CSV table of C-alpha atoms in Angstrom, one decimal:
chain,number,residue,atom,x,y,z
A,1,MET,CA,79.9,56.6,100.7
A,2,LEU,CA,82.2,59.6,100.7
A,3,SER,CA,80.2,61.5,98.1
A,4,SER,CA,77.6,62.5,100.7
A,5,PHE,CA,80.2,63.1,103.4
A,6,PRO,CA,80.7,66.9,102.9
A,7,SER,CA,77.9,69.2,104.0
A,8,THR,CA,75.6,70.7,101.4
A,9,ARG,CA,77.2,74.1,101.9
A,10,THR,CA,80.7,72.6,101.4
A,11,GLN,CA,79.6,70.8,98.2
A,12,THR,CA,78.0,74.0,96.9
A,13,HIS,CA,81.2,76.0,97.4
A,14,TRP,CA,83.4,73.4,95.8
A,15,ARG,CA,81.1,73.4,92.7
A,16,GLY,CA,81.7,69.8,91.7
A,17,ILE,CA,85.4,70.3,91.2
A,18,THR,CA,86.3,67.5,93.7
A,19,ASN,CA,85.1,66.0,96.9
A,20,PRO,CA,87.3,67.7,99.6
A,21,ALA,CA,86.6,64.9,102.0
A,22,ILE,CA,88.5,62.4,99.9
A,23,TRP,CA,91.6,64.6,99.8
A,24,LEU,CA,91.3,65.4,103.5
A,25,LEU,CA,91.2,61.7,104.3
A,26,LEU,CA,94.2,61.0,102.0
A,27,CYS,CA,96.2,63.9,103.6
A,28,LEU,CA,95.1,62.8,107.1
A,29,THR,CA,96.2,59.2,106.5
A,30,SER,CA,99.5,60.3,105.0
A,31,THR,CA,100.1,62.7,107.9
A,32,ILE,CA,99.3,60.0,110.5
A,33,ILE,CA,101.7,57.5,108.8
A,34,THR,CA,104.4,60.2,108.6
A,35,LEU,CA,103.8,61.0,112.3
A,36,ILE,CA,104.1,57.3,113.3
A,37,ILE,CA,107.3,56.8,111.2
A,38,THR,CA,108.8,60.0,112.7
A,39,ILE,CA,108.1,59.0,116.2
A,40,ILE,CA,109.5,55.5,115.7
A,41,ILE,CA,112.7,56.9,114.0
A,42,ASN,CA,113.1,59.5,116.8
A,43,VAL,CA,112.7,56.9,119.6
A,44,THR,CA,115.0,54.3,118.0
A,45,VAL,CA,117.6,55.8,115.7
A,46,VAL,CA,118.0,59.6,116.0
A,47,GLN,CA,119.1,59.7,119.7
A,48,ASP,CA,121.6,56.9,119.1
A,49,GLY,CA,125.3,57.5,118.3
A,50,SER,CA,127.0,60.3,116.4
A,51,ASN,CA,124.0,61.1,114.3
A,52,ASP,CA,122.4,63.4,116.9
A,53,TYR,CA,123.4,67.1,117.1
A,54,SER,CA,122.0,67.5,120.6
A,55,TYR,CA,119.4,65.8,122.8
A,56,ASP,CA,116.0,66.0,121.2
A,57,THR,CA,117.2,67.7,118.0
A,58,GLY,CA,115.3,65.2,115.9
A,59,LYS,CA,112.1,65.6,117.9
A,60,SER,CA,112.2,69.3,117.8
A,61,THR,CA,112.9,69.4,114.0
A,62,MET,CA,110.8,66.5,112.7
A,63,LEU,CA,107.7,66.4,114.9
A,64,PRO,CA,106.0,69.8,114.9
A,65,ILE,CA,104.7,69.8,111.3
A,66,PRO,CA,103.2,66.2,111.4
A,67,VAL,CA,101.5,66.9,114.8
A,68,PHE,CA,100.2,70.3,113.7
A,69,ALA,CA,99.1,68.9,110.3
A,70,THR,CA,97.3,65.9,112.0
A,71,ILE,CA,95.3,68.2,114.3
A,72,TRP,CA,94.5,70.8,111.6
A,73,THR,CA,93.5,68.2,109.0
A,74,ALA,CA,91.3,66.4,111.5
A,75,ILE,CA,89.5,69.6,112.4
A,76,ASP,CA,89.0,70.5,108.7
A,77,LEU,CA,87.5,67.0,108.1
A,78,VAL,CA,84.9,67.7,110.9
A,79,VAL,CA,84.3,71.2,109.4
A,80,CYS,CA,83.8,69.7,106.0
A,81,ARG,CA,81.2,67.3,107.4
A,82,PHE,CA,79.2,69.6,109.6
A,83,ALA,CA,79.8,73.2,108.4
A,84,LEU,CA,81.3,75.1,105.4
A,85,LEU,CA,84.8,74.2,104.3
A,86,SER,CA,85.6,77.0,102.0
A,87,PRO,CA,88.0,76.5,99.1
A,88,ILE,CA,89.9,79.6,100.2
A,89,HIS,CA,90.4,78.1,103.6
A,90,ALA,CA,91.5,74.8,102.0
A,91,LEU,CA,94.0,76.7,99.7
A,92,VAL,CA,95.6,78.6,102.6
A,93,MET,CA,95.7,75.5,104.9
A,94,SER,CA,97.2,73.3,102.2
A,95,LEU,CA,99.7,76.0,101.3
A,96,ILE,CA,100.9,76.4,104.9
A,97,LEU,CA,101.1,72.7,105.5
A,98,ALA,CA,102.8,71.9,102.1
A,99,LEU,CA,105.5,74.5,102.8
A,100,GLY,CA,105.9,73.2,106.3
A,101,TYR,CA,106.3,69.7,105.0
A,102,VAL,CA,108.8,70.5,102.2
A,103,VAL,CA,111.0,72.6,104.6
A,104,THR,CA,110.9,69.9,107.3
A,105,ALA,CA,111.6,67.2,104.8
A,106,ALA,CA,114.6,69.1,103.4
A,107,ILE,CA,116.0,69.7,106.8
A,108,THR,CA,115.4,66.1,107.9
A,109,ILE,CA,117.0,64.6,104.8
A,110,ALA,CA,120.0,67.0,104.8
A,111,MET,CA,120.7,67.0,108.4
A,112,TYR,CA,121.4,63.3,109.0
A,113,GLU,CA,123.9,61.0,107.5
A,114,TRP,CA,122.6,58.6,104.8
A,115,ASP,CA,125.1,55.8,105.3
A,116,THR,CA,125.0,55.2,109.1
A,117,ASP,CA,121.3,54.7,109.8
A,118,GLY,CA,117.8,55.7,108.7
A,119,SER,CA,117.5,59.0,110.6
A,120,TRP,CA,116.6,60.7,107.3
A,121,ALA,CA,113.7,58.3,106.6
A,122,PRO,CA,110.9,60.5,107.9
A,123,GLY,CA,111.7,62.9,105.1
A,124,VAL,CA,110.4,60.5,102.4
A,125,PRO,CA,106.8,60.3,103.7
A,126,MET,CA,107.0,64.0,104.4
A,127,LEU,CA,107.7,64.6,100.7
A,128,PHE,CA,104.8,62.4,99.7
A,129,THR,CA,102.5,64.2,102.1
A,130,PHE,CA,103.8,67.5,100.6
A,131,LEU,CA,102.7,66.2,97.2
A,132,LEU,CA,99.2,65.3,98.5
A,133,TYR,CA,98.7,68.7,100.0
A,134,THR,CA,99.9,70.3,96.8
A,135,ILE,CA,97.4,68.4,94.7
A,136,TYR,CA,94.6,69.3,97.2
A,137,MET,CA,95.7,73.0,96.9
A,138,SER,CA,95.4,72.8,93.1
A,139,TYR,CA,91.8,71.6,93.5
A,140,ALA,CA,91.0,74.3,95.9
A,141,ALA,CA,92.4,76.9,93.5
A,142,ARG,CA,90.3,75.4,90.7
A,143,ALA,CA,87.1,75.6,92.9
A,144,ILE,CA,87.9,79.3,93.7
A,145,HIS,CA,88.4,80.1,90.1
A,146,ALA,CA,85.1,78.3,89.1
A,147,GLY,CA,83.3,80.3,91.8
A,148,LYS,CA,84.7,83.6,90.4
A,149,LYS,CA,83.6,82.6,86.9
A,150,ILE,CA,80.1,81.8,88.1
A,151,SER,CA,79.7,85.0,90.0
A,152,LYS,CA,80.8,87.1,87.0
A,153,SER,CA,78.4,85.2,84.8
A,154,ASN,CA,75.5,85.8,87.3
A,155,GLN,CA,76.4,89.5,87.4
A,156,ARG,CA,76.4,89.8,83.6
A,157,MET,CA,73.0,88.0,83.5
A,158,SER,CA,71.5,90.3,86.1
A,159,ASN,CA,72.8,93.3,84.1
A,160,LEU,CA,71.2,92.0,80.9
A,161,GLN,CA,67.9,91.3,82.7
A,162,GLY,CA,68.0,94.8,84.2
A,163,ASP,CA,68.5,96.4,80.8
A,164,ALA,CA,65.5,94.6,79.3
C-alpha cells in the first residue's frame, strides 16, 4: 500500500534506499502524539502549583517544536506524494527538527521537578521523536550518497564511451 505512495520522481531520487513515506508517517504520528501529550500536560499540570516559572512558560517552551514539526512533516508528506521530495531536503528538514526536539526535550526535562508532578513528561515522547527523525536523516544521507556514486559512475562510463 505505501510502496506506491511516493511519486515516481521521489522514488527515483531515493534510489530504493527506503520509502520516505513510511518514515514521514512514523514521524508525523510520533509528532502528533507528542503534541497531544504536550497540550494535555500544559493544560492540566504545568500551570498548577509551584512548578511553573511564569504564566504560559510551559506552552512557550514545549509547544513550538511539535506544532512546527506537525505542519512541516504533513507538508512533506504531500510533497512526497505529488511532487519531488529530495533526499537533500529530507536531510535538512530532519536535522532541523531533530535538533529542535532534542533541545526542547532537554529543556522540558531539566526545567521541571521530577517528584512533584509530570510536567517533564512531554520530554520523553520528544526524545523518541528525535530518534525517529535521526533515523530518517540517516536514510536521507544514504540516498544522497548513493546518488553521488551513481552520477560519478555515469560520468566515468560516458568518458569511456567518448574515448572509444
